[in-house]
Amino acid sequence: MRILRLVFLISAGFALAGCGADGEPVQPSMSANVGVGSSGTYVGGGVGLRRGGLGVYLGI
C-alpha cells in the first residue's frame, strides 16, 4: 500500500510540473474567422496552447 501511495505522489508531481504550475506559464490562444467568397461564406477557428518552444494548435 505504501508503494502505491509513493507511485501516486511521484505521478502527481510529474503532472503538476507538466502543466506549468512550477514555472513558465502555459499561454492559451484562440482564433476565429469568417470569410465571404464567390462560392459562399465560411467560418473557421481554432484553439492552441504554447509553453516555451512547444505549441499545440487545433483548427477547424
Tab-separated table of N, CA, C and O in Angstrom:
chain	number	residue	atom	x	y	z
A	1	MET	N	0.820	-1.192	0.000
A	1	MET	CA	0.000	0.000	0.000
A	1	MET	C	0.865	1.257	0.000
A	1	MET	O	0.514	2.236	-0.631
A	2	ARG	N	1.996	1.215	0.703
A	2	ARG	CA	2.880	2.371	0.758
A	2	ARG	C	3.529	2.627	-0.598
A	2	ARG	O	3.744	3.775	-0.981
A	3	ILE	N	3.834	1.562	-1.328
A	3	ILE	CA	4.451	1.723	-2.642
A	3	ILE	C	3.464	2.370	-3.599
A	3	ILE	O	3.824	3.255	-4.382
A	4	LEU	N	2.219	1.952	-3.546
A	4	LEU	CA	1.185	2.539	-4.393
A	4	LEU	C	1.029	4.023	-4.096
A	4	LEU	O	0.907	4.841	-5.012
A	5	ARG	N	1.059	4.392	-2.832
A	5	ARG	CA	0.941	5.800	-2.441
A	5	ARG	C	2.145	6.591	-2.943
A	5	ARG	O	2.003	7.712	-3.433
A	6	LEU	N	3.339	6.019	-2.861
A	6	LEU	CA	4.544	6.691	-3.346
A	6	LEU	C	4.493	6.885	-4.859
A	6	LEU	O	4.817	7.960	-5.364
A	7	VAL	N	4.064	5.868	-5.584
A	7	VAL	CA	3.935	5.980	-7.040
A	7	VAL	C	2.924	7.056	-7.400
A	7	VAL	O	3.143	7.854	-8.319
A	8	PHE	N	1.823	7.131	-6.666
A	8	PHE	CA	0.814	8.160	-6.924
A	8	PHE	C	1.377	9.558	-6.676
A	8	PHE	O	1.155	10.472	-7.469
A	9	LEU	N	2.118	9.760	-5.610
A	9	LEU	CA	2.691	11.070	-5.305
A	9	LEU	C	3.714	11.500	-6.351
A	9	LEU	O	3.746	12.661	-6.763
A	10	ILE	N	4.527	10.561	-6.805
A	10	ILE	CA	5.502	10.883	-7.854
A	10	ILE	C	4.786	11.230	-9.153
A	10	ILE	O	5.134	12.192	-9.835
A	11	SER	N	3.755	10.486	-9.505
A	11	SER	CA	2.986	10.772	-10.722
A	11	SER	C	2.303	12.130	-10.629
A	11	SER	O	2.265	12.885	-11.605
A	12	ALA	N	1.761	12.453	-9.467
A	12	ALA	CA	1.122	13.760	-9.277
A	12	ALA	C	2.142	14.882	-9.421
A	12	ALA	O	1.848	15.938	-9.990
A	13	GLY	N	3.355	14.667	-8.951
A	13	GLY	CA	4.417	15.672	-9.102
A	13	GLY	C	4.777	15.908	-10.552
A	13	GLY	O	4.945	17.048	-10.985
A	14	PHE	N	4.884	14.822	-11.321
A	14	PHE	CA	5.164	14.975	-12.749
A	14	PHE	C	4.014	15.681	-13.467
A	14	PHE	O	4.233	16.504	-14.349
A	15	ALA	N	2.790	15.366	-13.116
A	15	ALA	CA	1.628	16.019	-13.741
A	15	ALA	C	1.613	17.504	-13.412
A	15	ALA	O	1.331	18.337	-14.275
A	16	LEU	N	1.926	17.858	-12.179
A	16	LEU	CA	1.952	19.262	-11.785
A	16	LEU	C	3.056	20.008	-12.515
A	16	LEU	O	2.846	21.128	-12.993
A	17	ALA	N	4.208	19.403	-12.654
A	17	ALA	CA	5.307	20.043	-13.378
A	17	ALA	C	4.988	20.161	-14.868
A	17	ALA	O	5.349	21.139	-15.515
A	18	GLY	N	4.274	19.187	-15.413
A	18	GLY	CA	3.937	19.196	-16.835
A	18	GLY	C	2.909	20.241	-17.216
A	18	GLY	O	2.861	20.694	-18.347
A	19	CYS	N	2.088	20.669	-16.276
A	19	CYS	CA	1.044	21.634	-16.612
A	19	CYS	C	1.520	23.067	-16.484
A	19	CYS	O	0.776	23.989	-16.775
A	20	GLY	N	2.747	23.289	-16.031
A	20	GLY	CA	3.286	24.633	-15.966
A	20	GLY	C	3.108	25.307	-14.624
A	20	GLY	O	3.429	26.473	-14.482
A	21	ALA	N	2.591	24.630	-13.625
A	21	ALA	CA	2.350	25.246	-12.335
A	21	ALA	C	3.642	25.554	-11.591
A	21	ALA	O	3.648	26.338	-10.661
A	22	ASP	N	4.745	24.969	-12.005
A	22	ASP	CA	6.002	25.178	-11.291
A	22	ASP	C	6.855	26.290	-11.877
A	22	ASP	O	7.899	26.606	-11.342
A	23	GLY	N	6.479	26.898	-12.943
A	23	GLY	CA	7.351	27.913	-13.545
A	23	GLY	C	6.685	28.630	-14.692
A	23	GLY	O	5.714	29.347	-14.520
A	24	GLU	N	7.210	28.410	-15.872
A	24	GLU	CA	6.751	29.121	-17.049
A	24	GLU	C	5.270	28.831	-17.326
A	24	GLU	O	4.858	27.684	-17.378
A	25	PRO	N	4.472	29.867	-17.485
A	25	PRO	CA	3.035	29.639	-17.676
A	25	PRO	C	2.698	29.108	-19.074
A	25	PRO	O	3.428	29.335	-20.030
A	26	VAL	N	1.598	28.437	-19.139
A	26	VAL	CA	1.062	27.970	-20.415
A	26	VAL	C	0.257	29.107	-21.013
A	26	VAL	O	-0.545	29.733	-20.334
A	27	GLN	N	0.489	29.411	-22.270
A	27	GLN	CA	-0.182	30.516	-22.932
A	27	GLN	C	-1.254	29.988	-23.871
A	27	GLN	O	-0.940	29.443	-24.924
A	28	PRO	N	-2.524	30.133	-23.521
A	28	PRO	CA	-3.593	29.687	-24.420
A	28	PRO	C	-3.828	30.723	-25.521
A	28	PRO	O	-3.544	31.911	-25.349
A	29	SER	N	-4.308	30.264	-26.650
A	29	SER	CA	-4.658	31.170	-27.742
A	29	SER	C	-5.928	30.670	-28.411
A	29	SER	O	-6.253	29.494	-28.353
A	30	MET	N	-6.640	31.597	-29.025
A	30	MET	CA	-7.886	31.258	-29.711
A	30	MET	C	-8.027	32.164	-30.918
A	30	MET	O	-7.647	33.340	-30.857
A	31	SER	N	-8.538	31.638	-31.998
A	31	SER	CA	-8.774	32.452	-33.182
A	31	SER	C	-10.107	32.064	-33.806
A	31	SER	O	-10.554	30.930	-33.688
A	32	ALA	N	-10.715	33.042	-34.430
A	32	ALA	CA	-11.971	32.803	-35.143
A	32	ALA	C	-11.954	33.667	-36.403
A	32	ALA	O	-11.454	34.792	-36.378
A	33	ASN	N	-12.483	33.149	-37.496
A	33	ASN	CA	-12.537	33.926	-38.725
A	33	ASN	C	-13.780	33.569	-39.526
A	33	ASN	O	-14.282	32.457	-39.472
A	34	VAL	N	-14.252	34.570	-40.234
A	34	VAL	CA	-15.406	34.423	-41.120
A	34	VAL	C	-14.998	35.006	-42.466
A	34	VAL	O	-14.421	36.083	-42.533
A	35	GLY	N	-15.276	34.278	-43.526
A	35	GLY	CA	-14.904	34.750	-44.854
A	35	GLY	C	-16.058	34.667	-45.828
A	35	GLY	O	-16.965	33.858	-45.672
A	36	VAL	N	-15.999	35.533	-46.807
A	36	VAL	CA	-17.008	35.550	-47.869
A	36	VAL	C	-16.269	35.472	-49.193
A	36	VAL	O	-15.343	36.243	-49.435
A	37	GLY	N	-16.656	34.534	-50.032
A	37	GLY	CA	-16.031	34.374	-51.338
A	37	GLY	C	-17.073	34.146	-52.408
A	37	GLY	O	-18.282	34.202	-52.143
A	38	SER	N	-16.618	33.857	-53.604
A	38	SER	CA	-17.534	33.648	-54.717
A	38	SER	C	-18.345	32.358	-54.548
A	38	SER	O	-19.430	32.232	-55.102
A	39	SER	N	-17.833	31.420	-53.763
A	39	SER	CA	-18.553	30.167	-53.555
A	39	SER	C	-19.383	30.168	-52.267
A	39	SER	O	-19.929	29.138	-51.900
A	40	GLY	N	-19.456	31.284	-51.577
A	40	GLY	CA	-20.262	31.362	-50.356
A	40	GLY	C	-19.458	31.868	-49.172
A	40	GLY	O	-18.398	32.458	-49.328
A	41	THR	N	-19.990	31.616	-48.006
A	41	THR	CA	-19.315	32.056	-46.783
A	41	THR	C	-18.748	30.854	-46.046
A	41	THR	O	-19.192	29.725	-46.223
A	42	TYR	N	-17.770	31.114	-45.220
A	42	TYR	CA	-17.207	30.048	-44.396
A	42	TYR	C	-16.840	30.598	-43.023
A	42	TYR	O	-16.611	31.781	-42.849
A	43	VAL	N	-16.844	29.705	-42.052
A	43	VAL	CA	-16.494	30.038	-40.678
A	43	VAL	C	-15.415	29.061	-40.228
A	43	VAL	O	-15.497	27.868	-40.503
A	44	GLY	N	-14.412	29.556	-39.552
A	44	GLY	CA	-13.343	28.709	-39.052
A	44	GLY	C	-12.845	29.228	-37.719
A	44	GLY	O	-13.169	30.325	-37.291
A	45	GLY	N	-12.051	28.433	-37.070
A	45	GLY	CA	-11.498	28.848	-35.790
A	45	GLY	C	-10.555	27.801	-35.261
A	45	GLY	O	-10.339	26.763	-35.876
A	46	GLY	N	-9.993	28.084	-34.110
A	46	GLY	CA	-9.082	27.132	-33.504
A	46	GLY	C	-8.678	27.548	-32.115
A	46	GLY	O	-8.900	28.685	-31.694
A	47	VAL	N	-8.103	26.617	-31.410
A	47	VAL	CA	-7.581	26.854	-30.067
A	47	VAL	C	-6.178	26.263	-30.000
A	47	VAL	O	-5.851	25.316	-30.712
A	48	GLY	N	-5.357	26.829	-29.141
A	48	GLY	CA	-3.999	26.346	-29.026
A	48	GLY	C	-3.413	26.606	-27.653
A	48	GLY	O	-3.922	27.406	-26.877
A	49	LEU	N	-2.308	25.920	-27.370
A	49	LEU	CA	-1.546	26.098	-26.139
A	49	LEU	C	-0.077	26.205	-26.511
A	49	LEU	O	0.406	25.487	-27.380
A	50	ARG	N	0.625	27.103	-25.836
A	50	ARG	CA	2.062	27.248	-26.069
A	50	ARG	C	2.770	27.320	-24.727
A	50	ARG	O	2.356	28.030	-23.830
A	51	ARG	N	3.842	26.554	-24.626
A	51	ARG	CA	4.698	26.594	-23.442
A	51	ARG	C	6.136	26.512	-23.910
A	51	ARG	O	6.578	25.480	-24.418
A	52	GLY	N	6.849	27.605	-23.774
A	52	GLY	CA	8.235	27.645	-24.243
A	52	GLY	C	8.286	27.483	-25.742
A	52	GLY	O	7.625	28.196	-26.474
A	53	GLY	N	9.068	26.536	-26.205
A	53	GLY	CA	9.200	26.296	-27.638
A	53	GLY	C	8.203	25.296	-28.185
A	53	GLY	O	8.205	25.003	-29.374
A	54	LEU	N	7.327	24.761	-27.341
A	54	LEU	CA	6.372	23.754	-27.782
A	54	LEU	C	4.980	24.370	-27.899
A	54	LEU	O	4.516	25.042	-26.984
A	55	GLY	N	4.338	24.165	-29.020
A	55	GLY	CA	2.983	24.668	-29.225
A	55	GLY	C	2.107	23.597	-29.839
A	55	GLY	O	2.547	22.819	-30.679
A	56	VAL	N	0.855	23.563	-29.396
A	56	VAL	CA	-0.129	22.629	-29.938
A	56	VAL	C	-1.321	23.463	-30.369
A	56	VAL	O	-1.818	24.299	-29.600
A	57	TYR	N	-1.806	23.273	-31.596
A	57	TYR	CA	-2.907	24.055	-32.125
A	57	TYR	C	-3.888	23.135	-32.840
A	57	TYR	O	-3.478	22.262	-33.587
A	58	LEU	N	-5.161	23.333	-32.588
A	58	LEU	CA	-6.207	22.555	-33.242
A	58	LEU	C	-7.150	23.530	-33.930
A	58	LEU	O	-7.758	24.378	-33.286
A	59	GLY	N	-7.247	23.435	-35.240
A	59	GLY	CA	-8.094	24.338	-36.008
A	59	GLY	C	-9.156	23.584	-36.783
A	59	GLY	O	-8.969	22.436	-37.176
A	60	ILE	N	-10.287	24.258	-36.985
A	60	ILE	CA	-11.368	23.664	-37.774
A	60	ILE	C	-11.832	24.658	-38.816
A	60	ILE	O	-11.633	25.827	-38.705
